[in-house]
mmCIF file of C-alpha atoms and ligand atoms in Angstrom:
data_model
loop_
_atom_site.group_PDB
_atom_site.id
_atom_site.type_symbol
_atom_site.label_atom_id
_atom_site.label_comp_id
_atom_site.label_asym_id
_atom_site.label_seq_id
_atom_site.Cartn_x
_atom_site.Cartn_y
_atom_site.Cartn_z
ATOM 1 C CA MET A 1 0.000 0.000 0.000
ATOM 2 C CA LYS A 2 1.535 3.340 -1.087
ATOM 3 C CA ARG A 3 -1.105 5.724 0.261
ATOM 4 C CA PHE A 4 -4.397 5.777 2.167
ATOM 5 C CA VAL A 5 -6.585 8.510 0.713
ATOM 6 C CA ASP A 6 -9.852 6.734 -0.142
ATOM 7 C CA LEU A 7 -11.157 3.438 1.262
ATOM 8 C CA ALA A 8 -12.685 2.733 -2.158
ATOM 9 C CA GLU A 9 -9.172 2.529 -3.667
ATOM 10 C CA LEU A 10 -8.867 -0.758 -1.767
ATOM 11 C CA ASP A 11 -10.896 -3.803 -2.685
ATOM 12 C CA THR A 12 -13.123 -5.331 -0.035
ATOM 13 C CA VAL A 13 -10.632 -8.085 0.776
ATOM 14 C CA ALA A 14 -7.921 -5.467 1.395
ATOM 15 C CA VAL A 15 -10.226 -3.483 3.693
ATOM 16 C CA ARG A 16 -11.092 -6.617 5.640
ATOM 17 C CA ASP A 17 -7.354 -7.390 5.940
ATOM 18 C CA LEU A 18 -6.762 -3.918 7.382
ATOM 19 C CA VAL A 19 -9.547 -4.403 9.924
ATOM 20 C CA THR A 20 -8.052 -7.772 10.885
ATOM 21 C CA LEU A 21 -4.616 -6.167 11.261
ATOM 22 C CA ALA A 22 -6.132 -3.415 13.434
ATOM 23 C CA THR A 23 -7.613 -6.040 15.746
ATOM 24 C CA ARG A 24 -4.330 -7.987 15.807
ATOM 25 C CA LEU A 25 -2.339 -4.879 16.747
ATOM 26 C CA GLU A 26 -4.857 -4.182 19.496
ATOM 27 C CA GLN A 27 -4.589 -7.694 20.933
ATOM 28 C CA SER A 28 -0.858 -8.257 20.310
ATOM 29 C CA PRO A 29 0.849 -4.868 20.331
ATOM 30 C CA ARG A 30 4.100 -4.493 18.340
ATOM 31 C CA PRO A 31 5.752 -1.663 20.283
ATOM 32 C CA GLN A 32 8.883 -1.515 18.085
ATOM 33 C CA ALA A 33 7.302 -2.127 14.673
ATOM 34 C CA LEU A 34 7.809 1.480 13.538
ATOM 35 C CA ALA A 35 10.853 2.411 15.662
ATOM 36 C CA GLY A 36 12.796 5.236 14.038
ATOM 37 C CA LYS A 37 9.911 6.213 11.725
ATOM 38 C CA VAL A 38 8.417 9.705 11.706
ATOM 39 C CA LEU A 39 4.802 10.614 10.988
ATOM 40 C CA GLY A 40 4.200 14.218 9.916
ATOM 41 C CA LEU A 41 0.693 15.533 10.637
ATOM 42 C CA LEU A 42 -0.547 18.640 8.829
ATOM 43 C CA PHE A 43 -3.843 20.006 10.112
ATOM 44 C CA MET A 44 -5.246 22.806 7.979
ATOM 45 C CA ASN A 45 -8.404 22.480 10.155
ATOM 46 C CA PRO A 46 -9.102 21.651 13.828
ATOM 47 C CA SER A 47 -9.271 18.146 15.281
ATOM 48 C CA LEU A 48 -9.492 16.250 18.544
ATOM 49 C CA ARG A 49 -9.756 12.543 17.616
ATOM 50 C CA THR A 50 -7.674 12.487 14.455
ATOM 51 C CA LEU A 51 -4.775 14.376 15.986
ATOM 52 C CA ALA A 52 -4.707 12.451 19.269
ATOM 53 C CA SER A 53 -5.357 8.998 17.774
ATOM 54 C CA PHE A 54 -2.595 9.343 15.163
ATOM 55 C CA GLN A 55 -0.045 10.513 17.728
ATOM 56 C CA ALA A 56 -1.075 7.828 20.242
ATOM 57 C CA GLY A 57 -1.133 5.106 17.576
ATOM 58 C CA MET A 58 2.292 6.063 16.196
ATOM 59 C CA SER A 59 3.746 6.047 19.749
ATOM 60 C CA ARG A 60 2.266 2.615 20.437
ATOM 61 C CA LEU A 61 4.077 1.313 17.356
ATOM 62 C CA GLY A 62 7.394 2.791 18.488
ATOM 63 C CA GLY A 63 7.453 5.713 16.044
ATOM 64 C CA ASN A 64 7.383 9.471 16.514
ATOM 65 C CA SER A 65 5.252 12.255 15.100
ATOM 66 C CA PHE A 66 5.163 16.024 14.693
ATOM 67 C CA VAL A 67 2.121 18.251 14.232
ATOM 68 C CA ILE A 68 1.822 21.372 12.102
ATOM 69 C CA THR A 69 -1.250 23.598 12.443
ATOM 70 C CA PRO A 70 -0.829 26.570 10.094
ATOM 71 C CA GLY A 71 -1.617 29.859 11.800
ATOM 72 C CA ALA A 72 -1.078 28.418 15.292
ATOM 73 C CA GLY A 73 2.645 28.803 15.862
ATOM 74 C CA THR A 74 3.314 28.048 12.185
ATOM 75 C CA TRP A 75 3.096 30.272 9.106
ATOM 76 C CA ASN A 76 -0.293 30.490 7.485
ATOM 77 C CA LEU A 77 -0.173 28.421 4.302
ATOM 78 C CA GLU A 78 -1.278 29.732 0.907
ATOM 79 C CA THR A 79 -2.893 27.077 -1.313
ATOM 80 C CA ARG A 80 -3.921 29.171 -4.352
ATOM 81 C CA LEU A 81 -1.727 28.788 -7.384
ATOM 82 C CA GLY A 82 -0.502 32.112 -8.760
ATOM 83 C CA ALA A 83 -1.530 34.005 -5.614
ATOM 84 C CA VAL A 84 0.088 37.369 -4.919
ATOM 85 C CA MET A 85 1.140 36.642 -1.361
ATOM 86 C CA ASN A 86 0.816 40.111 0.144
ATOM 87 C CA GLY A 87 -1.733 39.074 2.809
ATOM 88 C CA ASP A 88 -1.470 37.016 5.998
ATOM 89 C CA ARG A 89 -0.254 33.807 4.320
ATOM 90 C CA ALA A 90 3.530 33.853 4.485
ATOM 91 C CA GLU A 91 4.306 30.405 3.056
ATOM 92 C CA HIS A 92 2.999 28.561 -0.003
ATOM 93 C CA ILE A 93 2.189 24.859 0.024
ATOM 94 C CA ARG A 94 4.571 24.494 -2.940
ATOM 95 C CA GLU A 95 7.471 24.946 -0.530
ATOM 96 C CA GLY A 96 5.837 24.016 2.792
ATOM 97 C CA ILE A 97 4.571 20.578 1.787
ATOM 98 C CA PRO A 98 7.799 19.224 0.246
ATOM 99 C CA VAL A 99 9.703 20.513 3.286
ATOM 100 C CA LEU A 100 7.373 18.678 5.682
ATOM 101 C CA ALA A 101 7.486 15.547 3.526
ATOM 102 C CA SER A 102 11.293 15.636 3.588
ATOM 103 C CA TYR A 103 11.244 15.294 7.389
ATOM 104 C CA SER A 104 8.673 12.459 7.378
ATOM 105 C CA ASP A 105 8.386 8.809 6.431
ATOM 106 C CA VAL A 106 4.623 9.262 6.024
ATOM 107 C CA LEU A 107 2.549 12.447 5.915
ATOM 108 C CA GLY A 108 -1.048 12.844 7.089
ATOM 109 C CA VAL A 109 -2.998 15.806 5.728
ATOM 110 C CA ARG A 110 -6.321 17.307 6.815
ATOM 111 C CA ALA A 111 -7.754 19.858 4.370
ATOM 112 C CA PHE A 112 -11.507 20.395 4.614
ATOM 113 C CA ALA A 113 -13.817 21.535 1.844
ATOM 114 C CA GLU A 114 -13.615 25.223 1.015
ATOM 115 C CA GLY A 115 -17.433 25.206 0.856
ATOM 116 C CA VAL A 116 -17.623 27.724 -1.977
ATOM 117 C CA ASN A 117 -17.744 25.760 -5.230
ATOM 118 C CA LEU A 118 -19.258 22.261 -5.157
ATOM 119 C CA GLU A 119 -17.390 21.048 -8.272
ATOM 120 C CA ASP A 120 -14.039 22.155 -6.842
ATOM 121 C CA ASP A 121 -14.758 20.323 -3.602
ATOM 122 C CA LEU A 122 -16.042 17.211 -5.408
ATOM 123 C CA ASN A 123 -12.773 17.238 -7.373
ATOM 124 C CA GLU A 124 -10.799 17.525 -4.106
ATOM 125 C CA LYS A 125 -9.047 20.604 -5.492
ATOM 126 C CA VAL A 126 -7.062 21.567 -2.378
ATOM 127 C CA PHE A 127 -6.223 18.030 -1.217
ATOM 128 C CA GLN A 128 -5.065 17.083 -4.711
ATOM 129 C CA GLN A 129 -2.829 20.148 -4.917
ATOM 130 C CA ILE A 130 -1.212 19.090 -1.661
ATOM 131 C CA ALA A 131 -1.053 15.387 -2.598
ATOM 132 C CA GLN A 132 0.854 16.187 -5.791
ATOM 133 C CA LEU A 133 3.597 17.764 -3.686
ATOM 134 C CA VAL A 134 4.116 14.729 -1.435
ATOM 135 C CA ASP A 135 6.704 12.154 -2.477
ATOM 136 C CA LYS A 136 6.131 9.936 0.574
ATOM 137 C CA PRO A 137 3.254 7.699 1.691
ATOM 138 C CA LEU A 138 0.229 9.928 2.219
ATOM 139 C CA ILE A 139 -2.768 9.608 4.540
ATOM 140 C CA ASN A 140 -6.003 11.524 4.075
ATOM 141 C CA MET A 141 -7.010 12.751 7.545
ATOM 142 C CA GLU A 142 -10.188 14.314 6.081
ATOM 143 C CA SER A 143 -10.472 16.080 2.775
ATOM 144 C CA ALA A 144 -13.376 17.869 1.106
ATOM 145 C CA MET A 145 -15.359 14.730 0.323
ATOM 146 C CA ASN A 146 -13.635 11.916 2.182
ATOM 147 C CA HIS A 147 -12.597 10.695 5.600
ATOM 148 C CA PRO A 148 -11.182 7.203 5.020
ATOM 149 C CA CYS A 149 -9.728 6.873 8.540
ATOM 150 C CA GLN A 150 -13.179 7.420 10.036
ATOM 151 C CA ALA A 151 -14.667 4.989 7.519
ATOM 152 C CA LEU A 152 -12.151 2.254 8.359
ATOM 153 C CA ALA A 153 -12.762 2.701 12.088
ATOM 154 C CA ASP A 154 -16.518 2.582 11.498
ATOM 155 C CA TRP A 155 -16.189 -0.640 9.467
ATOM 156 C CA LYS A 156 -14.282 -2.177 12.404
ATOM 157 C CA THR A 157 -16.966 -0.960 14.816
ATOM 158 C CA LEU A 158 -19.746 -2.514 12.708
ATOM 159 C CA ASP A 159 -17.856 -5.832 12.629
ATOM 160 C CA GLU A 160 -17.330 -5.828 16.404
ATOM 161 C CA LEU A 161 -21.027 -5.183 16.961
ATOM 162 C CA ASP A 162 -21.929 -8.103 14.664
ATOM 163 C CA VAL A 163 -23.904 -5.820 12.362
ATOM 164 C CA PRO A 164 -24.537 -8.080 9.341
ATOM 165 C CA SER A 165 -22.597 -7.143 6.235
ATOM 166 C CA ASN A 166 -25.935 -7.094 4.371
ATOM 167 C CA GLY A 167 -27.713 -5.170 7.171
ATOM 168 C CA LYS A 168 -29.596 -1.899 6.747
ATOM 169 C CA PHE A 169 -27.475 1.229 7.192
ATOM 170 C CA VAL A 170 -29.363 4.521 7.403
ATOM 171 C CA LEU A 171 -27.336 7.695 6.976
ATOM 172 C CA SER A 172 -29.502 10.566 8.122
ATOM 173 C CA TRP A 173 -29.003 14.288 7.728
ATOM 174 C CA VAL A 174 -29.331 16.097 11.051
ATOM 175 C CA ASN A 175 -29.611 19.782 11.791
ATOM 176 C CA HIS A 176 -26.746 22.005 12.898
ATOM 177 C CA PRO A 177 -26.363 25.771 13.304
ATOM 178 C CA ARG A 178 -24.363 26.049 10.070
ATOM 179 C CA ALA A 179 -23.393 24.154 6.928
ATOM 180 C CA LEU A 180 -20.778 21.426 7.474
ATOM 181 C CA PRO A 181 -18.789 19.524 4.828
ATOM 182 C CA LEU A 182 -19.879 16.332 3.091
ATOM 183 C CA ALA A 183 -16.696 14.398 3.907
ATOM 184 C CA VAL A 184 -18.038 12.159 6.663
ATOM 185 C CA PRO A 185 -21.454 11.421 5.108
ATOM 186 C CA ALA A 186 -19.722 10.578 1.828
ATOM 187 C CA ALA A 187 -17.190 8.338 3.556
ATOM 188 C CA ALA A 188 -19.789 6.624 5.751
ATOM 189 C CA MET A 189 -22.236 5.801 2.966
ATOM 190 C CA THR A 190 -19.533 4.560 0.587
ATOM 191 C CA MET A 191 -17.988 2.465 3.373
ATOM 192 C CA ALA A 192 -21.361 0.843 4.118
ATOM 193 C CA ALA A 193 -21.993 0.311 0.395
ATOM 194 C CA GLN A 194 -18.569 -1.309 -0.004
ATOM 195 C CA ARG A 195 -19.367 -3.526 3.005
ATOM 196 C CA GLY A 196 -22.411 -4.832 1.109
ATOM 197 C CA MET A 197 -25.096 -3.112 3.182
ATOM 198 C CA GLU A 198 -28.539 -1.820 2.256
ATOM 199 C CA VAL A 199 -27.673 1.889 2.391
ATOM 200 C CA VAL A 200 -30.488 4.429 2.660
ATOM 201 C CA VAL A 201 -29.807 8.159 2.902
ATOM 202 C CA ALA A 202 -32.582 10.113 4.642
ATOM 203 C CA ARG A 203 -32.427 13.871 4.131
ATOM 204 C CA PRO A 204 -34.747 16.829 3.594
ATOM 205 C CA GLU A 205 -35.264 18.525 0.251
ATOM 206 C CA GLY A 206 -32.264 20.678 -0.609
ATOM 207 C CA PHE A 207 -29.714 18.357 0.985
ATOM 208 C CA GLU A 208 -29.464 15.821 -1.841
ATOM 209 C CA ILE A 209 -26.303 13.746 -2.157
ATOM 210 C CA PRO A 210 -24.348 15.043 -5.193
ATOM 211 C CA ALA A 211 -24.659 12.700 -8.182
ATOM 212 C CA ALA A 212 -20.935 11.887 -8.297
ATOM 213 C CA LEU A 213 -20.996 10.632 -4.697
ATOM 214 C CA ALA A 214 -24.276 8.740 -5.145
ATOM 215 C CA ASP A 215 -22.920 7.039 -8.289
ATOM 216 C CA LYS A 216 -19.779 6.010 -6.441
ATOM 217 C CA ALA A 217 -21.818 4.501 -3.586
ATOM 218 C CA ARG A 218 -24.163 2.752 -6.014
ATOM 219 C CA LYS A 219 -21.272 1.143 -7.900
ATOM 220 C CA LEU A 220 -19.619 -0.038 -4.683
ATOM 221 C CA ALA A 221 -22.929 -1.425 -3.418
ATOM 222 C CA THR A 222 -23.598 -3.271 -6.666
ATOM 223 C CA ALA A 223 -20.130 -4.855 -6.558
ATOM 224 C CA SER A 224 -20.643 -5.998 -2.942
ATOM 225 C CA GLY A 225 -24.258 -7.175 -3.211
ATOM 226 C CA GLY A 226 -25.689 -4.155 -1.399
ATOM 227 C CA SER A 227 -27.837 -1.224 -2.510
ATOM 228 C CA PHE A 228 -27.972 2.561 -2.320
ATOM 229 C CA THR A 229 -31.103 4.747 -2.240
ATOM 230 C CA GLU A 230 -32.066 8.230 -1.053
ATOM 231 C CA THR A 231 -35.350 9.433 0.454
ATOM 232 C CA THR A 232 -36.955 12.322 2.293
ATOM 233 C CA ASP A 233 -39.115 9.853 4.261
ATOM 234 C CA ARG A 234 -37.213 9.394 7.507
ATOM 235 C CA ALA A 235 -39.667 6.955 9.094
ATOM 236 C CA ALA A 236 -39.670 4.703 6.019
ATOM 237 C CA ALA A 237 -35.887 4.802 5.922
ATOM 238 C CA MET A 238 -35.647 3.674 9.551
ATOM 239 C CA LYS A 239 -37.912 0.643 9.077
ATOM 240 C CA GLY A 240 -35.848 -2.444 9.957
ATOM 241 C CA ALA A 241 -32.615 -0.428 10.288
ATOM 242 C CA HIS A 242 -29.604 -2.009 11.978
ATOM 243 C CA VAL A 243 -27.759 1.307 12.191
ATOM 244 C CA LEU A 244 -28.596 4.987 12.208
ATOM 245 C CA TYR A 245 -25.537 7.038 11.281
ATOM 246 C CA ALA A 246 -26.358 10.695 11.905
ATOM 247 C CA LYS A 247 -24.406 13.485 10.237
ATOM 248 C CA GLU A 248 -24.757 17.196 9.614
ATOM 249 C CA TRP A 249 -24.023 18.610 6.148
ATOM 250 C CA GLY A 250 -24.698 21.786 4.210
ATOM 251 C CA SER A 251 -27.362 22.283 1.585
ATOM 252 C CA THR A 252 -26.111 20.937 -1.722
ATOM 253 C CA ARG A 253 -28.816 22.911 -3.538
ATOM 254 C CA HIS A 254 -27.426 26.165 -2.080
ATOM 255 C CA TYR A 255 -23.778 25.154 -1.789
ATOM 256 C CA GLY A 256 -21.651 28.077 -0.624
ATOM 257 C CA ASP A 257 -24.720 30.268 0.030
ATOM 258 C CA ALA A 258 -24.865 30.537 3.824
ATOM 259 C CA LYS A 259 -28.018 32.702 3.790
ATOM 260 C CA ALA A 260 -30.091 30.329 1.641
ATOM 261 C CA ASP A 261 -28.729 27.336 3.540
ATOM 262 C CA GLY A 262 -29.685 28.965 6.836
ATOM 263 C CA GLU A 263 -33.224 29.723 5.656
ATOM 264 C CA LEU A 264 -33.680 26.115 4.602
ATOM 265 C CA ARG A 265 -32.413 24.594 7.840
ATOM 266 C CA ARG A 266 -34.373 27.014 10.025
ATOM 267 C CA GLN A 267 -37.502 24.976 9.306
ATOM 268 C CA LEU A 268 -35.798 21.653 10.037
ATOM 269 C CA SER A 269 -35.196 21.643 13.789
ATOM 270 C CA ASP A 270 -37.153 18.364 14.045
ATOM 271 C CA TRP A 271 -34.196 16.647 12.340
ATOM 272 C CA LYS A 272 -32.709 16.081 15.804
ATOM 273 C CA VAL A 273 -32.272 12.429 16.729
ATOM 274 C CA ASP A 274 -33.996 10.955 19.744
ATOM 275 C CA GLU A 275 -35.374 7.547 20.692
ATOM 276 C CA SER A 276 -38.584 8.113 18.724
ATOM 277 C CA TRP A 277 -36.591 7.783 15.485
ATOM 278 C CA PHE A 278 -36.040 4.099 16.317
ATOM 279 C CA ALA A 279 -39.738 3.158 16.564
ATOM 280 C CA ASN A 280 -39.595 1.016 13.394
ATOM 281 C CA ALA A 281 -35.930 0.058 13.590
ATOM 282 C CA ARG A 282 -34.639 -3.310 14.739
ATOM 283 C CA PRO A 283 -34.733 -3.504 18.553
ATOM 284 C CA GLU A 284 -30.926 -3.728 18.728
ATOM 285 C CA ALA A 285 -30.349 -0.858 16.262
ATOM 286 C CA ARG A 286 -27.292 1.271 16.970
ATOM 287 C CA PHE A 287 -26.702 5.017 16.893
ATOM 288 C CA MET A 288 -23.468 6.171 15.245
ATOM 289 C CA HIS A 289 -21.862 9.584 14.856
ATOM 290 C CA CYS A 290 -18.227 10.431 14.097
ATOM 291 C CA LEU A 291 -18.031 13.224 16.743
ATOM 292 C CA PRO A 292 -17.783 16.026 17.617
ATOM 293 C CA VAL A 293 -21.529 16.323 18.110
ATOM 294 C CA ARG A 294 -23.676 19.141 19.468
ATOM 295 C CA ARG A 295 -25.808 17.746 22.267
ATOM 296 C CA ASN A 296 -29.519 18.534 22.105
ATOM 297 C CA VAL A 297 -29.122 20.149 18.693
ATOM 298 C CA VAL A 298 -28.092 17.101 16.684
ATOM 299 C CA VAL A 299 -28.969 14.355 19.172
ATOM 300 C CA ALA A 300 -30.779 14.176 22.503
ATOM 301 C CA ASP A 301 -28.684 13.554 25.620
ATOM 302 C CA SER A 302 -30.738 10.484 26.508
ATOM 303 C CA LEU A 303 -29.936 8.755 23.200
ATOM 304 C CA LEU A 304 -26.276 9.759 23.129
ATOM 305 C CA ASP A 305 -25.799 8.507 26.695
ATOM 306 C CA GLY A 306 -28.005 5.442 26.231
ATOM 307 C CA PRO A 307 -27.316 1.832 25.202
ATOM 308 C CA ARG A 308 -27.833 2.356 21.455
ATOM 309 C CA SER A 309 -25.000 4.838 21.194
ATOM 310 C CA VAL A 310 -21.619 3.516 20.028
ATOM 311 C CA VAL A 311 -19.953 6.879 19.418
ATOM 312 C CA LEU A 312 -17.150 6.323 21.941
ATOM 313 C CA ARG A 313 -16.353 2.939 20.432
ATOM 314 C CA GLU A 314 -16.154 4.535 16.979
ATOM 315 C CA ALA A 315 -13.789 7.176 18.326
ATOM 316 C CA TYR A 316 -11.606 4.595 20.105
ATOM 317 C CA ASN A 317 -11.411 2.499 16.938
ATOM 318 C CA ARG A 318 -9.785 5.383 15.111
ATOM 319 C CA MET A 319 -6.549 4.493 16.910
ATOM 320 C CA PRO A 320 -6.215 0.774 16.034
ATOM 321 C CA ALA A 321 -7.564 1.384 12.526
ATOM 322 C CA GLN A 322 -4.898 4.022 11.880
ATOM 323 C CA MET A 323 -2.216 1.849 13.518
ATOM 324 C CA ALA A 324 -3.069 -0.754 10.880
ATOM 325 C CA VAL A 325 -2.750 1.864 8.125
ATOM 326 C CA LEU A 326 0.600 3.099 9.458
ATOM 327 C CA HIS A 327 1.852 -0.485 9.842
ATOM 328 C CA ARG A 328 0.821 -1.387 6.291
ATOM 329 C CA LEU A 329 2.468 1.763 4.895
ATOM 330 C CA LEU A 330 5.726 1.614 6.865
ATOM 331 C CA ALA A 331 6.533 -1.745 8.474
ATOM 332 C CA ARG A 332 8.972 -4.089 6.765
HETATM 333 N N1 CP B 401 -14.263 12.354 13.762
HETATM 334 C C1 CP B 401 -13.198 13.176 13.641
HETATM 335 O O1 CP B 401 -12.468 13.185 12.634
HETATM 336 O O2 CP B 401 -12.944 13.912 14.753
HETATM 337 P P1 CP B 401 -11.943 15.156 14.809
HETATM 338 O O3 CP B 401 -12.455 16.182 13.832
HETATM 339 O O4 CP B 401 -11.971 15.615 16.233
HETATM 340 O O5 CP B 401 -10.582 14.676 14.396
#
């Protein structure tokens, strides 16, 4: 494996092998496997889980890591090609990225969607610009439309919970004070499709999944014996569900238009998850969310703190999942 930027670049057998390796590293740690190796971590956007789980995982494998957060003790990084750099961005990625890569054996990069132009974000414009400058193994720590580390951890979580590989996986839009990127919903639904699940996306009008992402999920589902559909009927979607994966994202109809997005979501405060959503689900149905989550805006306290919720397990699984990725990229 040369890079880990999209779970869908791996076939299903390779993903299952990574999950098995993650479990093996959990049960039989290899504290010197990556001794002498250095993981560079570039965070263009904030993080709690991704930052901490990569550093902890690299330490547990005997390696070291450094963290760069532009603008916080480090120069602000310019990403625009041809920019006249007379503002607050003192360093361009064209120098900054190769320099960081030269210190690292593997580089992790987080670069969220710009949230202005949907096509640019679907094409992963910023992440691709960075990726082209990296001559080392590369890990996507969340880009505009992908979060493969979260997806791998979620696959492991589903396996541990004995959720059938052909079970029903409902990805539901949930409300939030402002538009958030599509990276996690895209990664979650394609992961579930690749796992062979019956994937149903429930979302209000105006929050449709972009065609390119829906096509990708549909193709993965077809190859794995699953399915992919979208609906505005939340109750129908939840019928017989094994999993409800809740996620906030911005209006795709009004992408980059905060005012129109805000007007649309103002009428949608009932898209807040509580136990009533599970009325038609399977009795053992689980609640998933990648975190961070806004309590009592996105999900009720009682559900988040109750037995259906597996959010802490998902977050924990980030560490062994990423240890498996690092091991596969770096260990001899
Ligand atoms: N789920 C996730 O990626 O969390 P952070 O944004 O805190 O890293």
